[in-house]
Amino acid sequence: MEALTTSWCSPSNIALVKYWGKFPGQLPANPSISFTLKESVTFFDVTAKIKNHDADKNLSIDFFFEGATSTKFQEKIEKFLLSVLDRFPWLVKYHLTLNSKNTFPHSSGIASSASSMSALCLCLLSLDEKIQAKELAHDSFFQQASNLSRLASGSASRSVYAPIVSWGELSGVLASDNEHAALIDLKSINPIFTNFCDSIIIVDAGTKSVSSRAGHKLMENHPFKDERFKRARLNCQKILQAMKEGDLKSFIEIVEEEALMLHALMMTSEPSYILLKPNSLLVIEKLREFRQKTNIPVCFTIDAGPNIHVLYPEKYKMEVKDWLHIEFVNFAIIHDEIGSGPIQLKE
Ligand code: PMV
């Protein structure tokens, strides 16, 4: 029998209101909202070849990251595939060869788990369609892909949609659910927010000392957890209102509050830890000075690491890029912007 192949390209995303803390079943402790990126993507392909030994009930996979084997990633993927065996029992009947490559460097402050895990899940669902010889309706396909991606990495659930996405129950946004992400209706968003840019200043390219997994875990007994989850819910409502009204000032206040609160939560966890570097603060200070001086509505956000995402509307691209390259001449900078979501590649 011929091998079955499928391949997807899926983007990373940057959270404006952060997901930080979860309940069993990879359900978020609060809703989050993100921009889906354009240039920072993972290309993933999966080839499934039926095994000769039907009696073999174990998973059999070969995983290559950027052309080379990677024990760490292979183990992560095997663990995930084992956890979804009930959903895809055919996984043990095939030998799978998986190839993945990113357009952005590792440890760049761009969430590679969001793009890679969503790309893998899109491939799995496409293969499932082929093996079962049935096609899901478009909306159902993407909702299932988001649901599956969530199980692999929470923030990956949002990468399946674009350009502006929510994940987690959110009053007033009917489609928003804890089990899968949902598109924010662009009719309720001022166009200035639909083509934002994200320039990422690489403050430190080293691997972070505390994983997101450990960070989420520390939220379980965090002294400020109730207040945080309440505040994040409020910030989701406030940012949607600001985006509806084209209110850049409130948008900036909420986005920066969310970034700083995420890191404040890390610093006040038990045990406490700090992922920001002195240069992260330097960049923030310079950015605020630039905004004050020029009135250009530029702001920052930060994921679980030291690198700074600089967010601004597309119409200020020239001025902001010029400033970034002069002010941060000694740092690597990755320029990205809002994109249009995953695409299935030709087979
Ligand atoms: O999806 P995870 O488990 O890697 O967690 C992501 C957490 C943040 O990136 C810090 C915030 C977010 O909402 O993306």
Coordinates of C-alpha atoms and ligand atoms in Angstrom, one line a residue:
M1 CA 0.0 0.0 0.0
E2 CA 1.2 3.5 -0.8
A3 CA 2.3 5.9 1.9
L4 CA 0.0 8.7 2.9
T5 CA 1.5 12.1 3.3
T6 CA 0.2 15.4 4.5
S7 CA 1.8 18.7 5.2
W8 CA 0.9 22.0 6.8
C9 CA 2.4 25.4 7.6
S10 CA 1.2 26.9 10.9
P11 CA 2.1 30.2 12.5
S12 CA 3.0 31.2 16.0
N13 CA 1.0 33.8 17.9
I14 CA 1.6 36.5 20.5
A15 CA -0.8 36.8 23.4
L16 CA -2.1 40.3 24.3
V17 CA -3.9 39.0 27.4
K18 CA -1.9 36.1 28.7
Y19 CA -2.8 32.5 29.5
W20 CA -1.0 31.7 32.7
G21 CA -2.3 28.9 34.9
K22 CA -4.4 25.9 34.0
F23 CA -6.8 23.2 35.3
P24 CA -6.6 19.5 34.6
G25 CA -7.3 18.6 31.0
Q26 CA -5.2 21.5 29.8
L27 CA -8.1 23.9 30.4
P28 CA -7.1 27.6 30.9
A29 CA -7.6 29.3 34.3
N30 CA -8.5 32.5 32.4
P31 CA -9.4 33.5 28.8
S32 CA -6.6 34.9 26.6
I33 CA -6.5 36.9 23.4
S34 CA -3.8 36.9 20.7
F35 CA -2.6 38.1 17.3
T36 CA -1.6 35.3 15.0
L37 CA 1.8 36.0 13.3
K38 CA 2.7 35.8 9.6
E39 CA 6.4 35.1 9.2
S40 CA 7.1 33.0 12.3
V41 CA 5.8 29.6 11.1
T42 CA 6.5 25.9 11.3
F43 CA 6.4 23.6 8.3
F44 CA 5.4 20.2 9.2
D45 CA 4.9 17.0 7.2
V46 CA 3.9 13.6 8.2
T47 CA 4.1 10.4 6.1
A48 CA 2.3 7.3 7.3
K49 CA 3.2 3.9 6.0
I50 CA 1.2 0.8 7.0
K51 CA 3.3 -1.6 9.2
N52 CA 4.0 -5.1 8.1
H53 CA 3.6 -6.6 11.5
D54 CA 0.0 -6.2 12.5
A55 CA 0.7 -7.6 15.9
D56 CA 2.9 -4.6 16.7
K57 CA 0.8 -2.4 19.0
N58 CA 3.5 0.2 19.8
L59 CA 3.9 3.6 18.3
S60 CA 6.7 3.7 15.7
I61 CA 7.9 7.2 14.7
D62 CA 10.9 8.9 13.3
F63 CA 11.0 12.6 13.9
F64 CA 13.4 15.1 12.3
F65 CA 13.7 18.7 13.3
E66 CA 15.4 20.8 10.6
G67 CA 16.7 17.6 9.0
A68 CA 18.3 16.2 12.2
T69 CA 17.0 13.8 14.8
S70 CA 16.1 15.3 18.2
T71 CA 15.5 13.0 21.1
K72 CA 13.9 15.8 23.2
F73 CA 11.3 16.7 20.5
Q74 CA 10.8 13.1 19.6
E75 CA 9.9 12.2 23.2
K76 CA 7.6 15.1 23.5
I77 CA 5.7 14.1 20.3
E78 CA 5.6 10.5 21.3
K79 CA 4.1 11.4 24.6
F80 CA 1.5 13.5 22.9
L81 CA 0.6 10.9 20.3
L82 CA 0.2 8.3 23.0
S83 CA -2.2 10.6 24.8
V84 CA -4.5 10.9 21.7
L85 CA -4.5 7.2 20.8
D86 CA -8.1 6.9 21.8
R87 CA -9.0 9.5 19.2
F88 CA -6.6 8.1 16.5
P89 CA -6.4 4.3 17.1
W90 CA -4.8 3.9 13.6
L91 CA -1.6 5.6 15.0
V92 CA -0.2 2.2 16.1
K93 CA -0.9 0.6 12.7
Y94 CA 1.4 2.9 10.8
H95 CA 5.0 3.9 10.9
L96 CA 5.1 7.7 10.9
T97 CA 7.9 9.9 9.6
L98 CA 7.6 13.5 10.8
N99 CA 9.6 16.5 9.6
S100 CA 9.4 19.9 11.1
K101 CA 11.2 23.2 10.4
N102 CA 10.8 26.7 11.7
T103 CA 11.4 30.0 9.9
F104 CA 12.6 31.6 13.1
P105 CA 15.5 30.7 15.4
H106 CA 15.1 28.7 18.5
S107 CA 14.8 30.6 21.8
S108 CA 13.9 33.8 19.9
G109 CA 11.0 34.7 22.1
I110 CA 8.6 33.3 19.5
A111 CA 6.5 30.5 20.8
S112 CA 7.7 27.5 18.7
S113 CA 5.4 25.1 20.6
A114 CA 2.4 27.1 19.3
S115 CA 3.4 26.8 15.6
S116 CA 4.8 23.3 15.8
M117 CA 2.1 21.7 17.8
S118 CA -0.7 23.3 15.8
A119 CA 1.0 22.2 12.6
L120 CA 1.4 18.6 13.9
C121 CA -2.3 18.5 14.9
L122 CA -3.4 19.8 11.5
C123 CA -1.4 17.1 9.9
L124 CA -2.9 14.4 12.2
L125 CA -6.5 15.5 11.4
S126 CA -5.7 15.6 7.6
L127 CA -4.3 12.1 7.9
D128 CA -7.3 11.0 9.9
E129 CA -9.6 12.2 7.1
K130 CA -7.6 10.2 4.5
I131 CA -7.5 7.1 6.6
Q132 CA -11.2 7.2 7.5
A133 CA -12.0 8.4 3.9
K134 CA -14.3 11.1 5.2
E135 CA -13.9 14.9 5.1
L136 CA -14.9 17.2 7.9
A137 CA -16.7 20.4 7.2
H138 CA -14.3 23.4 7.2
D139 CA -15.4 24.9 10.6
S140 CA -15.5 21.5 12.3
F141 CA -12.0 20.7 11.0
F142 CA -10.5 23.8 12.5
Q143 CA -12.4 23.5 15.7
Q144 CA -11.1 20.0 16.2
A145 CA -7.6 21.1 15.2
S146 CA -7.7 23.8 17.8
N147 CA -9.0 21.4 20.4
L148 CA -6.3 18.9 19.7
S149 CA -3.6 21.6 19.6
R150 CA -4.7 22.8 23.0
L151 CA -3.9 19.3 24.4
A152 CA -0.4 19.5 23.0
S153 CA 0.3 23.1 24.1
G154 CA -2.3 25.5 25.4
S155 CA -1.3 28.5 23.3
A156 CA -1.2 26.3 20.2
S157 CA -5.0 26.2 20.2
R158 CA -5.0 29.9 19.1
S159 CA -2.6 29.4 16.2
V160 CA -5.2 27.5 14.2
Y161 CA -7.1 30.8 13.6
A162 CA -6.2 34.3 12.4
P163 CA -5.9 37.2 12.7
I164 CA -7.3 37.9 16.2
V165 CA -8.2 35.0 18.4
S166 CA -9.5 34.2 21.9
W167 CA -9.3 31.0 23.9
G168 CA -11.3 30.4 27.1
E169 CA -14.8 31.2 28.2
L170 CA -15.4 34.9 27.8
S171 CA -18.8 36.4 28.5
G172 CA -20.1 38.3 25.4
V173 CA -18.0 36.2 23.0
L174 CA -20.2 33.2 22.4
A175 CA -17.7 31.2 20.3
S176 CA -15.0 31.5 22.9
D177 CA -14.6 28.2 24.8
N178 CA -12.2 26.6 27.2
E179 CA -11.8 23.5 24.9
H180 CA -10.9 25.4 21.7
A181 CA -9.9 28.8 20.5
A182 CA -12.2 31.0 18.4
L183 CA -11.9 33.9 15.9
I184 CA -12.8 37.3 17.1
D185 CA -15.4 38.8 14.8
L186 CA -13.6 41.5 12.7
K187 CA -16.8 43.4 12.5
S188 CA -16.3 44.4 16.1
I189 CA -12.6 45.4 15.6
N190 CA -11.4 48.8 14.3
P191 CA -9.2 48.1 11.2
I192 CA -6.2 49.7 12.8
F193 CA -5.8 46.5 14.9
T194 CA -6.0 44.1 12.0
N195 CA -2.6 44.8 10.5
F196 CA -0.4 45.3 13.5
C197 CA 3.4 44.7 13.4
D198 CA 5.4 42.8 15.9
S199 CA 9.2 43.4 16.0
I200 CA 10.9 41.1 18.4
I201 CA 14.1 42.4 20.1
I202 CA 16.3 39.4 21.0
V203 CA 17.7 40.5 24.4
D204 CA 19.0 37.0 25.2
A205 CA 18.9 33.9 23.0
G206 CA 19.7 31.4 25.7
T207 CA 17.3 28.7 26.8
K208 CA 15.0 29.9 29.6
S209 CA 15.7 28.6 33.1
V210 CA 12.1 27.8 34.0
S211 CA 9.7 26.1 31.5
S212 CA 6.2 27.4 30.8
R213 CA 5.0 24.0 32.1
A214 CA 6.6 24.7 35.5
G215 CA 5.3 28.3 35.4
H216 CA 1.7 27.2 34.9
K217 CA 2.1 24.7 37.8
L218 CA 3.4 27.4 40.2
M219 CA 0.1 29.3 39.6
E220 CA -1.8 26.5 41.4
N221 CA -0.7 27.8 44.8
H222 CA 0.1 31.3 43.8
P223 CA -0.8 33.8 46.5
F224 CA -2.3 36.2 43.9
K225 CA -4.0 33.6 41.6
D226 CA -7.7 34.6 42.3
E227 CA -7.0 38.2 41.7
R228 CA -4.9 37.4 38.5
F229 CA -7.7 35.2 36.9
K230 CA -10.3 37.9 37.7
R231 CA -8.0 40.6 36.2
A232 CA -7.3 38.6 33.1
R233 CA -11.0 38.2 32.5
L234 CA -11.6 41.9 32.9
N235 CA -8.6 42.7 30.6
C236 CA -10.1 40.5 27.9
Q237 CA -13.3 42.5 28.1
K238 CA -11.5 45.8 28.2
I239 CA -9.1 45.1 25.3
L240 CA -12.0 43.9 23.1
Q241 CA -13.8 47.2 23.9
A242 CA -10.6 49.2 23.1
M243 CA -10.1 47.3 19.8
K244 CA -13.7 48.0 18.9
E245 CA -13.4 51.7 19.6
G246 CA -10.0 52.1 18.0
D247 CA -8.8 53.2 21.4
L248 CA -5.0 52.8 21.1
K249 CA -4.3 54.4 24.5
S250 CA -6.3 51.8 26.4
F251 CA -5.0 49.0 24.2
I252 CA -1.4 50.0 25.1
E253 CA -2.2 50.2 28.8
I254 CA -3.7 46.7 28.9
V255 CA -1.1 45.0 26.8
E256 CA 1.8 46.4 28.9
E257 CA -0.1 45.6 32.1
E258 CA -0.5 42.0 31.0
A259 CA 3.2 41.6 30.1
L260 CA 4.4 43.1 33.3
M261 CA 1.8 41.1 35.4
L262 CA 2.9 37.8 33.8
H263 CA 6.5 38.5 35.0
A264 CA 5.4 39.9 38.3
L265 CA 3.6 36.6 38.8
M266 CA 6.8 34.7 38.1
M267 CA 8.7 36.9 40.5
T268 CA 6.2 36.3 43.3
S269 CA 5.8 32.6 42.7
E270 CA 7.0 30.2 45.4
P271 CA 9.8 29.6 44.6
S272 CA 10.3 32.9 42.9
Y273 CA 12.1 33.3 39.6
I274 CA 13.0 36.0 37.1
L275 CA 13.1 35.6 33.3
L276 CA 13.7 39.2 32.5
K277 CA 17.2 40.4 31.9
P278 CA 18.6 43.9 32.7
N279 CA 18.4 44.6 28.9
S280 CA 14.7 43.7 28.9
L281 CA 14.1 46.7 31.2
L282 CA 16.4 48.9 29.2
V283 CA 14.4 48.2 26.1
I284 CA 11.1 48.9 27.9
E285 CA 12.5 52.2 29.2
K286 CA 13.7 53.3 25.7
L287 CA 10.4 52.3 24.2
R288 CA 8.4 54.4 26.7
E289 CA 10.7 57.4 26.1
F290 CA 10.2 57.0 22.3
R291 CA 6.5 56.8 22.7
Q292 CA 6.4 59.9 25.0
K293 CA 8.6 61.9 22.6
T294 CA 6.9 61.0 19.3
N295 CA 3.4 60.1 20.2
I296 CA 3.7 57.0 18.1
P297 CA 1.4 54.3 19.6
V298 CA 4.0 51.7 20.1
C299 CA 3.9 49.3 23.0
F300 CA 5.6 46.1 24.3
T301 CA 4.6 42.7 25.3
I302 CA 6.7 39.8 26.6
D303 CA 6.1 36.0 26.7
A304 CA 7.7 33.7 29.2
G305 CA 11.3 34.9 28.4
P306 CA 13.5 38.0 28.3
N307 CA 12.8 39.1 24.7
I308 CA 10.6 42.1 24.0
H309 CA 7.9 42.1 21.4
V310 CA 7.3 45.6 20.1
L311 CA 3.8 46.1 18.8
Y312 CA 2.6 49.0 16.5
P313 CA 0.1 49.7 13.8
E314 CA 1.4 49.1 10.2
K315 CA 1.2 52.8 9.3
Y316 CA 4.1 53.6 11.6
K317 CA 6.3 50.8 10.3
M318 CA 8.9 53.0 8.7
E319 CA 9.4 55.3 11.7
V320 CA 9.4 52.4 14.2
K321 CA 11.8 50.2 12.2
D322 CA 14.2 53.1 11.7
W323 CA 14.2 53.8 15.4
L324 CA 14.6 50.2 16.4
H325 CA 17.6 49.8 14.1
I326 CA 19.3 52.9 15.4
E327 CA 18.5 52.5 19.1
F328 CA 19.1 48.7 19.3
V329 CA 21.9 48.3 16.9
N330 CA 23.6 45.6 19.1
F331 CA 20.5 43.4 19.2
A332 CA 19.1 40.9 16.7
I333 CA 15.6 42.0 15.7
I334 CA 13.0 39.8 14.0
H335 CA 10.2 41.7 12.1
D336 CA 6.8 40.0 12.0
E337 CA 3.2 41.1 11.6
I338 CA -0.3 39.8 11.8
G339 CA -0.9 36.9 9.4
S340 CA -3.8 34.9 8.0
G341 CA -3.4 31.5 9.7
P342 CA -2.3 28.0 8.7
I343 CA -2.2 26.7 5.2
Q344 CA -2.2 23.2 3.9
L345 CA 0.7 22.6 1.5
K346 CA 0.5 20.7 -1.7
E347 CA 1.2 17.0 -1.5
Ligands
PMV1 O1 1.1 27.2 25.7 P1 2.1 27.3 26.8 O2 1.9 26.2 27.8 O3 3.5 27.3 26.2 O4 1.9 28.6 27.6 C1 2.1 29.9 27.0 C2 2.1 31.0 28.0 C3 2.4 32.4 27.5 O5 3.1 32.3 26.2 C4 3.3 33.1 28.5 C5 1.2 33.2 27.4 C6 0.2 32.9 26.2 O6 -1.0 33.1 26.4 O7 0.7 32.5 25.1

